[in-house]
PDB file of C-alpha atoms in Angstrom:
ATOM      1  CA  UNK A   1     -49.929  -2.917 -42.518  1.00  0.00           C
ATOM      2  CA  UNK A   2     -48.433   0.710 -41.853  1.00  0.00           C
ATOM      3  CA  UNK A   3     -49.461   3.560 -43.313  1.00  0.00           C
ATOM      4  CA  UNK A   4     -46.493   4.441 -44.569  1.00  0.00           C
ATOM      5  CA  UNK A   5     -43.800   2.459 -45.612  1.00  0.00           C
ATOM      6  CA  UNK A   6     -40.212   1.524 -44.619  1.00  0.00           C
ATOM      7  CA  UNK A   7     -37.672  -1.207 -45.492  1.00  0.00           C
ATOM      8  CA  UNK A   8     -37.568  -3.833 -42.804  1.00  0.00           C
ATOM      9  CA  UNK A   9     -33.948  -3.476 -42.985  1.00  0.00           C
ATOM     10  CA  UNK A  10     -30.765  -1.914 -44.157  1.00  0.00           C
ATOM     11  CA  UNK A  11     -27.157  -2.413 -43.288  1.00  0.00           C
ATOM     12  CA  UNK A  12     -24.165  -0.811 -43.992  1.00  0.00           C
ATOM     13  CA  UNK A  13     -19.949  -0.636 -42.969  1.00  0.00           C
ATOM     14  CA  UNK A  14     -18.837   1.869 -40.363  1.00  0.00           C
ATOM     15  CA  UNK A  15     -17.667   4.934 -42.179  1.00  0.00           C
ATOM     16  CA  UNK A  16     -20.308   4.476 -44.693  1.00  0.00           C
ATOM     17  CA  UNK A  17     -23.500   6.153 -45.585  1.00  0.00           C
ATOM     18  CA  UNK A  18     -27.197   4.645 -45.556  1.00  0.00           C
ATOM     19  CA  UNK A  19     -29.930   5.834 -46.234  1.00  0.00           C
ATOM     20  CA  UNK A  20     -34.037   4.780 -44.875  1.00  0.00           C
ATOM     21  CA  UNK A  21     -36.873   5.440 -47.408  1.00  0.00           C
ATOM     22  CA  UNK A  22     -40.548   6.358 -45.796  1.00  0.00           C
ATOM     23  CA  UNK A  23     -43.313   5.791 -48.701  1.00  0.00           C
ATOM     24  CA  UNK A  24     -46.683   7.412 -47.578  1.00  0.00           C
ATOM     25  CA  UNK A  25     -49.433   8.630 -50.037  1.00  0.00           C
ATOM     26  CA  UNK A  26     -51.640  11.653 -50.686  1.00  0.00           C
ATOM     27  CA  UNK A  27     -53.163  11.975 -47.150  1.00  0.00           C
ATOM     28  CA  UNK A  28     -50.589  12.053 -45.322  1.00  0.00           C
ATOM     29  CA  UNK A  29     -46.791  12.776 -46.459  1.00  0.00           C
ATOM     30  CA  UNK A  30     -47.986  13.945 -50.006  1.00  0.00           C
ATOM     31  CA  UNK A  31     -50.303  16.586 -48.478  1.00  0.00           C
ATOM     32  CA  UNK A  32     -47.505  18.398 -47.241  1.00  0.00           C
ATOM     33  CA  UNK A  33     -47.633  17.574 -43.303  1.00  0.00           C
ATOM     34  CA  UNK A  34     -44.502  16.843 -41.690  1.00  0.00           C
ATOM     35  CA  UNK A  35     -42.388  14.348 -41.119  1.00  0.00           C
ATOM     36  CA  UNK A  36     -40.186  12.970 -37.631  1.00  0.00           C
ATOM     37  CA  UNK A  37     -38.064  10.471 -37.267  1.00  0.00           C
ATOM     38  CA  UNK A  38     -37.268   8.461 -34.748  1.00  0.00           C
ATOM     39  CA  UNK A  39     -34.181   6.436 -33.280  1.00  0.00           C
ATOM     40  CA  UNK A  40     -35.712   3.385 -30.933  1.00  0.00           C
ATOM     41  CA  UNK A  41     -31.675   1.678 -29.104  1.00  0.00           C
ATOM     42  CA  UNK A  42     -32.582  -1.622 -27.595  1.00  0.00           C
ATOM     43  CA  UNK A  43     -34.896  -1.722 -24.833  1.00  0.00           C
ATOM     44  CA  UNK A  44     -35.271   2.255 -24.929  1.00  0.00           C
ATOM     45  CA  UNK A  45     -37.819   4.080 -25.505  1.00  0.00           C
ATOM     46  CA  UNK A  46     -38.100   6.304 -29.260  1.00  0.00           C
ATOM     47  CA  UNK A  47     -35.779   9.487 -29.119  1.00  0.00           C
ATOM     48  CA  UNK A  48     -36.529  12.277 -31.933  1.00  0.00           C
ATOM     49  CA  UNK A  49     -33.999  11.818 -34.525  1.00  0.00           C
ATOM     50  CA  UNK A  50     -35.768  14.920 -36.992  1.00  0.00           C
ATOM     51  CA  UNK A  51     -38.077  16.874 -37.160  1.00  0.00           C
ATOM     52  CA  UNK A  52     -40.017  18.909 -39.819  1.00  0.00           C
ATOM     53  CA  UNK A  53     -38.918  17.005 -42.135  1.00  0.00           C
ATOM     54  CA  UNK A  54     -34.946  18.089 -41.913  1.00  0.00           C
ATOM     55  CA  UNK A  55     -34.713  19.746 -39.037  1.00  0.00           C
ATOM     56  CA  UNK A  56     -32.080  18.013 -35.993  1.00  0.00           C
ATOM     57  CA  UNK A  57     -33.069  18.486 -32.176  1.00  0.00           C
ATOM     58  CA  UNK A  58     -30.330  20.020 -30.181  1.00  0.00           C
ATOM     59  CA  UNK A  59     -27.796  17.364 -29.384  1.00  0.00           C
ATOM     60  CA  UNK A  60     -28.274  15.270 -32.837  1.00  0.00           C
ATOM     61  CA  UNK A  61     -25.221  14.950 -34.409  1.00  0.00           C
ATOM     62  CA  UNK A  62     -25.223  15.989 -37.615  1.00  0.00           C
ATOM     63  CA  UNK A  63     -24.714  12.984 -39.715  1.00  0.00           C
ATOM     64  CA  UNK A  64     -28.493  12.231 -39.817  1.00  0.00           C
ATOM     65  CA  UNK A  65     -30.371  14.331 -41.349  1.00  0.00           C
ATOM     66  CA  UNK A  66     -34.006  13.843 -43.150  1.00  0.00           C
ATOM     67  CA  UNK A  67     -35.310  14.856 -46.315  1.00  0.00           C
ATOM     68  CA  UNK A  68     -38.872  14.768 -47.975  1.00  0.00           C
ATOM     69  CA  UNK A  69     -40.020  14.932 -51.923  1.00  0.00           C
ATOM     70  CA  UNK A  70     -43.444  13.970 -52.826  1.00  0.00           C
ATOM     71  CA  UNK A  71     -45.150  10.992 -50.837  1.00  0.00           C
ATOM     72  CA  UNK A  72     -42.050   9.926 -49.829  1.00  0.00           C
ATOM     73  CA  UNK A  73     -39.206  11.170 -46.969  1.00  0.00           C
ATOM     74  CA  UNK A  74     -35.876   9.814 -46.363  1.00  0.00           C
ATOM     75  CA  UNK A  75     -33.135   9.774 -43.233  1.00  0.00           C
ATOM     76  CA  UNK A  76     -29.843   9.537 -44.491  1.00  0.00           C
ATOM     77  CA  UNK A  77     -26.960   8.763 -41.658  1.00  0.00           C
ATOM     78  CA  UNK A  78     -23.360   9.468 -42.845  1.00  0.00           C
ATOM     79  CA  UNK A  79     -20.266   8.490 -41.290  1.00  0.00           C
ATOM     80  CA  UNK A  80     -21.791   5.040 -39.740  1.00  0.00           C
ATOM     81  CA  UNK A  81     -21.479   4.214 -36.541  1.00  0.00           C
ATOM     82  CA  UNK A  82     -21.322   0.995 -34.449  1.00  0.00           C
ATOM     83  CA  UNK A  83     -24.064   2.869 -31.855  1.00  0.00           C
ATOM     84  CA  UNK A  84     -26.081   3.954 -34.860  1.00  0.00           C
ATOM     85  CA  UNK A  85     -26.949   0.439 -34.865  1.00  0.00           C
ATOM     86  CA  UNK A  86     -30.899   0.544 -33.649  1.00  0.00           C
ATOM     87  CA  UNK A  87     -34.544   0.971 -34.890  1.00  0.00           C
ATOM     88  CA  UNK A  88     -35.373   3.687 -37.006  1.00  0.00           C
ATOM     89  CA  UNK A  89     -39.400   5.090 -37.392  1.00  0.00           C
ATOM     90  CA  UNK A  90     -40.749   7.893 -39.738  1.00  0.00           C
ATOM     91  CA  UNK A  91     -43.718   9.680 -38.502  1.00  0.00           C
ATOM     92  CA  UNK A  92     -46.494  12.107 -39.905  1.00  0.00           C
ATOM     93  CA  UNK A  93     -49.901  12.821 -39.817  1.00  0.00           C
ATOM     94  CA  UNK A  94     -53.004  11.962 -41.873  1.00  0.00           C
ATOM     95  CA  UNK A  95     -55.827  13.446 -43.117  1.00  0.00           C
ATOM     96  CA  UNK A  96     -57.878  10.923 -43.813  1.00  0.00           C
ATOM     97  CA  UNK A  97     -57.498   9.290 -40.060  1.00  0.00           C
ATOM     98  CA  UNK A  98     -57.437  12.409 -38.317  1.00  0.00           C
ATOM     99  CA  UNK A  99     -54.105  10.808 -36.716  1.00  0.00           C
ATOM    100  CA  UNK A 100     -50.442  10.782 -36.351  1.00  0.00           C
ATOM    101  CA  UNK A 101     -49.115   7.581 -38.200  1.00  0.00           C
ATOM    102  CA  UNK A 102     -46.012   5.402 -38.087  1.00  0.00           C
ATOM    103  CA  UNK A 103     -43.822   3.466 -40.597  1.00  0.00           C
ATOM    104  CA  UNK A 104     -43.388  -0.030 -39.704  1.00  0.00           C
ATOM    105  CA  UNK A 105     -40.067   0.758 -37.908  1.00  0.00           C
ATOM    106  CA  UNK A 106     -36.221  -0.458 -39.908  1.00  0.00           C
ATOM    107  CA  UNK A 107     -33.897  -2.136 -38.616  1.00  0.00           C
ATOM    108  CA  UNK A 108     -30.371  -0.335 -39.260  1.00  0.00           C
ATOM    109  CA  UNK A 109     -27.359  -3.307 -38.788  1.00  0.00           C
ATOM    110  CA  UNK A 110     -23.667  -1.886 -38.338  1.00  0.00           C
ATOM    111  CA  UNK A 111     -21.860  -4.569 -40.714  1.00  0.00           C
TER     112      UNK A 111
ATOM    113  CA  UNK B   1     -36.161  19.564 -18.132  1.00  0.00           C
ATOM    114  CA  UNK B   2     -39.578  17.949 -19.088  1.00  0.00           C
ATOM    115  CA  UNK B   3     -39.633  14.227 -18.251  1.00  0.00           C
ATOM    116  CA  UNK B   4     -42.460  11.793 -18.319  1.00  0.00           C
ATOM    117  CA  UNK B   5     -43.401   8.712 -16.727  1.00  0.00           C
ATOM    118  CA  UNK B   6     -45.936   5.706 -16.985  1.00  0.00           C
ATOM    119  CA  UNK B   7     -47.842   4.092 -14.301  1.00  0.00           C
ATOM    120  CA  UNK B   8     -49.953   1.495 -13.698  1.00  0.00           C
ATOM    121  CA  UNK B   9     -50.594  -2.150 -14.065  1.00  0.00           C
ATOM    122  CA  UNK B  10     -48.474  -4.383 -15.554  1.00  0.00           C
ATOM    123  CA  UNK B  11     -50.913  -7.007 -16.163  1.00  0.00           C
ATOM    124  CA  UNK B  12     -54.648  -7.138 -16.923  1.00  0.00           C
ATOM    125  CA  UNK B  13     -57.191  -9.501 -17.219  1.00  0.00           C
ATOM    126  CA  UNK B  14     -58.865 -10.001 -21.064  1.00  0.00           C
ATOM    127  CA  UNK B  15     -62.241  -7.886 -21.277  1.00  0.00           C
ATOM    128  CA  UNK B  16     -61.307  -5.829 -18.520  1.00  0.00           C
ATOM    129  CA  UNK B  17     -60.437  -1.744 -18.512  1.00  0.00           C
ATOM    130  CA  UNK B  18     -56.914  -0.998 -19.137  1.00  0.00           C
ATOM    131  CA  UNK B  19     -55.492   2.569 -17.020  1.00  0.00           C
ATOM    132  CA  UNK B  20     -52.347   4.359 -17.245  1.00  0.00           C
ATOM    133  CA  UNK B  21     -51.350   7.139 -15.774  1.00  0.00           C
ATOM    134  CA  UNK B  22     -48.816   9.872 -17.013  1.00  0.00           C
ATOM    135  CA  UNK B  23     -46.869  12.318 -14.694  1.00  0.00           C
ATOM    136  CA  UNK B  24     -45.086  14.955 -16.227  1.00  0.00           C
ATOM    137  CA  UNK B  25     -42.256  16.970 -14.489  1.00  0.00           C
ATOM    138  CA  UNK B  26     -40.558  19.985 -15.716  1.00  0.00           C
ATOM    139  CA  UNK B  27     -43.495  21.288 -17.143  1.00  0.00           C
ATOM    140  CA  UNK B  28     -47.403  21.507 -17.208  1.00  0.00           C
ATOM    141  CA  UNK B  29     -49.775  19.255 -18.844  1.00  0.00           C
ATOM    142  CA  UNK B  30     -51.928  23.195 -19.185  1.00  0.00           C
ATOM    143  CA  UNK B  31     -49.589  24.830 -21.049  1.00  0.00           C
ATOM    144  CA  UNK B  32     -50.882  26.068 -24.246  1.00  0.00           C
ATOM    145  CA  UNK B  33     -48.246  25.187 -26.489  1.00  0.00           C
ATOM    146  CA  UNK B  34     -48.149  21.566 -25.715  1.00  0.00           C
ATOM    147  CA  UNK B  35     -50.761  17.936 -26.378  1.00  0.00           C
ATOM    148  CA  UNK B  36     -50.291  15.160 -24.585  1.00  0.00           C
ATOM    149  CA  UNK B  37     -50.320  11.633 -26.395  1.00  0.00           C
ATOM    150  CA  UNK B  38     -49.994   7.913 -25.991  1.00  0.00           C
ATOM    151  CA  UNK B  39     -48.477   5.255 -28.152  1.00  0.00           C
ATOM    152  CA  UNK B  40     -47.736   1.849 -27.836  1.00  0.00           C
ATOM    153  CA  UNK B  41     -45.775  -1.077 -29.269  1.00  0.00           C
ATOM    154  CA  UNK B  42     -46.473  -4.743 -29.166  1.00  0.00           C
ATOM    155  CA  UNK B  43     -43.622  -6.756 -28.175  1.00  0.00           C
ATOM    156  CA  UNK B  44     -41.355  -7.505 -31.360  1.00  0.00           C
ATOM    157  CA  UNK B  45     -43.383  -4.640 -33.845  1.00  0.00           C
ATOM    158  CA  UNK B  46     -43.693  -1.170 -34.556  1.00  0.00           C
ATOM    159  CA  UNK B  47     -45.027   1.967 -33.293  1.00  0.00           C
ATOM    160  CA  UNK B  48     -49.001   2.560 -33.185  1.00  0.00           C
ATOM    161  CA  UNK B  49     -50.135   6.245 -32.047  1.00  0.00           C
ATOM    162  CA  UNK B  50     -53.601   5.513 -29.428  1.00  0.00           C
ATOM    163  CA  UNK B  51     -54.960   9.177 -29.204  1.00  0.00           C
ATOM    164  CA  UNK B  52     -53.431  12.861 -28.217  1.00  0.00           C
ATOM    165  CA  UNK B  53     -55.172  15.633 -25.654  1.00  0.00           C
ATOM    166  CA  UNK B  54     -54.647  19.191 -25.629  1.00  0.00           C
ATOM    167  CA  UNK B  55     -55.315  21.213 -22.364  1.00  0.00           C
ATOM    168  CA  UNK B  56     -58.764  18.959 -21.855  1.00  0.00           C
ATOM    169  CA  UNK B  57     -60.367  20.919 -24.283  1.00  0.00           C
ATOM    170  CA  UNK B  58     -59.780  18.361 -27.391  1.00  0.00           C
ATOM    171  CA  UNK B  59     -59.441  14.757 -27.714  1.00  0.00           C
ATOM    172  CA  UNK B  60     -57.504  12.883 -30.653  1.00  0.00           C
ATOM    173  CA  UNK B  61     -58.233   9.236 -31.148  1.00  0.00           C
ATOM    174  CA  UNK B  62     -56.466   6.572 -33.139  1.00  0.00           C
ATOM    175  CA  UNK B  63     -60.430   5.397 -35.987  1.00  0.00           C
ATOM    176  CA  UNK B  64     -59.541   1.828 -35.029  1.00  0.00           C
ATOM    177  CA  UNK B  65     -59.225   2.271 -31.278  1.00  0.00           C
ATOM    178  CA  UNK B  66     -61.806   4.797 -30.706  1.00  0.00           C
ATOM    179  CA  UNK B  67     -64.897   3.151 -29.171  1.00  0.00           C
ATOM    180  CA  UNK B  68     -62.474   1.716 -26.389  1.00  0.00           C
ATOM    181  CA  UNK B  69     -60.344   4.661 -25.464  1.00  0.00           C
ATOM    182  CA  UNK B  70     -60.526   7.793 -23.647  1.00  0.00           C
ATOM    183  CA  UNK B  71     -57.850  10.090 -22.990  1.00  0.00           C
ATOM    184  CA  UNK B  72     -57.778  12.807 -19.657  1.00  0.00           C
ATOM    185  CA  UNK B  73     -56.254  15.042 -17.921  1.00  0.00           C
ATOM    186  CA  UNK B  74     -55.534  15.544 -14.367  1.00  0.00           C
ATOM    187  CA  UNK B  75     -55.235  19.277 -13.814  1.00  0.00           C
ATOM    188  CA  UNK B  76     -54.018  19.031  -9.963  1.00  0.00           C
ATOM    189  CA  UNK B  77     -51.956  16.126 -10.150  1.00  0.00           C
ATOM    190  CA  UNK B  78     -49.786  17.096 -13.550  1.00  0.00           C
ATOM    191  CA  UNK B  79     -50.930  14.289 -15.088  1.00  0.00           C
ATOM    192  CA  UNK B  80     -52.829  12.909 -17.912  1.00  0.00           C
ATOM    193  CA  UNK B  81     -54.224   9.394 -18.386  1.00  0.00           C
ATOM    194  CA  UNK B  82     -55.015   6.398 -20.387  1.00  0.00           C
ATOM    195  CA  UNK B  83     -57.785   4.291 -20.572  1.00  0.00           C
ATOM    196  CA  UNK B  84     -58.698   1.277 -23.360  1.00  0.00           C
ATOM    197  CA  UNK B  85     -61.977  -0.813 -22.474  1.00  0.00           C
ATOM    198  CA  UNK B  86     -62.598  -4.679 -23.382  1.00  0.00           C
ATOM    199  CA  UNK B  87     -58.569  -5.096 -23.838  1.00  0.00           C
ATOM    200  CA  UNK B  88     -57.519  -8.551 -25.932  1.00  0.00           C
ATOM    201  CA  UNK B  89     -54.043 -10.411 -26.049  1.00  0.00           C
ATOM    202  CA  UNK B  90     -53.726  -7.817 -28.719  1.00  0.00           C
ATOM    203  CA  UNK B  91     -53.494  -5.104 -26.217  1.00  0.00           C
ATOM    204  CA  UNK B  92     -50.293  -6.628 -25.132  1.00  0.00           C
ATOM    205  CA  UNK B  93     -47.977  -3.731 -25.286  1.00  0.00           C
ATOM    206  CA  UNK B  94     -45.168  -1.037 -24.408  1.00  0.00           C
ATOM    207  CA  UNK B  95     -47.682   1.998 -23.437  1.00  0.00           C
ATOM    208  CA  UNK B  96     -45.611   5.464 -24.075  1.00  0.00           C
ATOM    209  CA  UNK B  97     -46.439   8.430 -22.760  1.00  0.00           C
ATOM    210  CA  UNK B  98     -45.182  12.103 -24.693  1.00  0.00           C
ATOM    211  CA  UNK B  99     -45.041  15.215 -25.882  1.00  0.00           C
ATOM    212  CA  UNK B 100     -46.000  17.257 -29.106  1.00  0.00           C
ATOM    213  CA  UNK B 101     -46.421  20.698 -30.166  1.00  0.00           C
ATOM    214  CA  UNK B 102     -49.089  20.412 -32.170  1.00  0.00           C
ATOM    215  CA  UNK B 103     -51.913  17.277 -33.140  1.00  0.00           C
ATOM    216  CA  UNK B 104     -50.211  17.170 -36.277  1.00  0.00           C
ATOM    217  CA  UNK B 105     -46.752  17.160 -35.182  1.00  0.00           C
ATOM    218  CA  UNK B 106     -43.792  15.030 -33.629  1.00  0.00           C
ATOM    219  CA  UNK B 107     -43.382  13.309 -30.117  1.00  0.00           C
ATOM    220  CA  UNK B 108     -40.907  14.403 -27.696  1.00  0.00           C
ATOM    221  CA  UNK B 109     -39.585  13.806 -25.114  1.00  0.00           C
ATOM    222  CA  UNK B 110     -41.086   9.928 -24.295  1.00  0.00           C
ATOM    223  CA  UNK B 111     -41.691   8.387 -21.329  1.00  0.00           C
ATOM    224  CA  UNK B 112     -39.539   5.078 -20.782  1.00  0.00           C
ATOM    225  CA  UNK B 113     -42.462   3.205 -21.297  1.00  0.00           C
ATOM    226  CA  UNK B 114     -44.908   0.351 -19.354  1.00  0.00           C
ATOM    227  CA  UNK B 115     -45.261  -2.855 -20.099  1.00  0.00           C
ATOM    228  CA  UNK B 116     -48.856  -4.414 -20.059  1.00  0.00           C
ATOM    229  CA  UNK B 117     -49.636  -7.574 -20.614  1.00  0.00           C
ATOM    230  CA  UNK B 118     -53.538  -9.012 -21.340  1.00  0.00           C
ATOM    231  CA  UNK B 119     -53.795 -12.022 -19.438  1.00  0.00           C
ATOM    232  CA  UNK B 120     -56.365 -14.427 -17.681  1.00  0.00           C
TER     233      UNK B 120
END
């Protein structure tokens, strides 16, 4: 079991908007550290998708974008994409472990 | 530009010592600003962060891998490496290799990765 928490999967049209919840608790997303995201394509290594909690590396296109209330973050992606189509991870830190820590990774299918 | 890459073997034998190596490029595992971590991810699952150095001054560990693992750095060489004692099946993996700005921030950029497998 992850730390924190993420749908195993979420699909959507192209054109349309989704959106990928990341449930963590107290120690870790609830304490105020940040969160990342992460976009895994198949067979490639995890690129940095945000950062900070909604804050884009240069050369992310501006239809993700992240978001973070509580215990709980989200990545929204507008305009949907067929290449969109990949594994998505949220990523923060914990208190309690001393540790970064990873949600379970969701699966984002391009209908 | 910073890249990273993962070396080492691709298979090893169950109880035996697991080492990776990292080489970084476009950069310097001593800079101040930066730690130095490793992740990996079974084949088919999700992410799971092993343990983060900064500078060889402070060490990082993942609670349930930390009597196996120890994380170094190779001042001379640009590199910093990986090593997990008494490895299982369950050490079957995609080992990454990347950077962060802080022990409490994000990863990037990543290696490509290395496959190890745990097998007799």
């Amino acid at each position: 079991q992850s730390v924190l928490t993420q749908p195993p999967s979420v699909s959507g049209a192209p054109g349309q908007r989704v959106t990928i919840s990341c449930t963590g608790s107290s120690a870790n997303i609830g304490a105020g550290y940040d969160v990342q995201w992460y976009q895994q394509l198949p067979g490639t290594a995890p690129k940095l998708l945000i950062y900070g909690n909604n804050n884009r590396p240069s050369g992310v296109p501006d239809r993700f974008s992240g978001s973070k209330s509580g215990t709980s973050a989200s990545l929204a992606i507008t305009g949907l994409q067929a290449e969109d189509e990949a594994d998505y991870y949220c990523q923060s830190y914990d208190s309690s472990l001393s540790g970064s820590v990873f949600g379970g990774g969701t699966k984002l299918t391009v209908l | 530009q910073l890249q990273l890459q993962e070396s080492g073997p691709g298979l090893v034998k169950p109880s035996e010592t697991l080492s990776l190596i990292c080489t970084v490029s476009g950069g310097s595992v001593t800079s101040s600003s930066y730690y130095w971590g490793w992740i990996r991810q079974p084949p088919g699952k999700g992410l799971d962060w092993i343990g983060t150095i900064y500078s060889s001054e402070s060490t990082y560990y993942n609670p349930s891998l930390r009597s196996r693992v120890s994380i170094s750095v190779d001042t001379s060489k640009n590199q910093f490496s990986l090593k997990l004692t008494s490895v299982t099946a369950a050490d079957t993996a995609v080992y990454y290799c990347a950077r962060s700005p802080g022990v409490k921030a994000g990863f990037d950029p990543w290696g490509q990765g290395t496959l190890v497998t745990v097998s007799s």
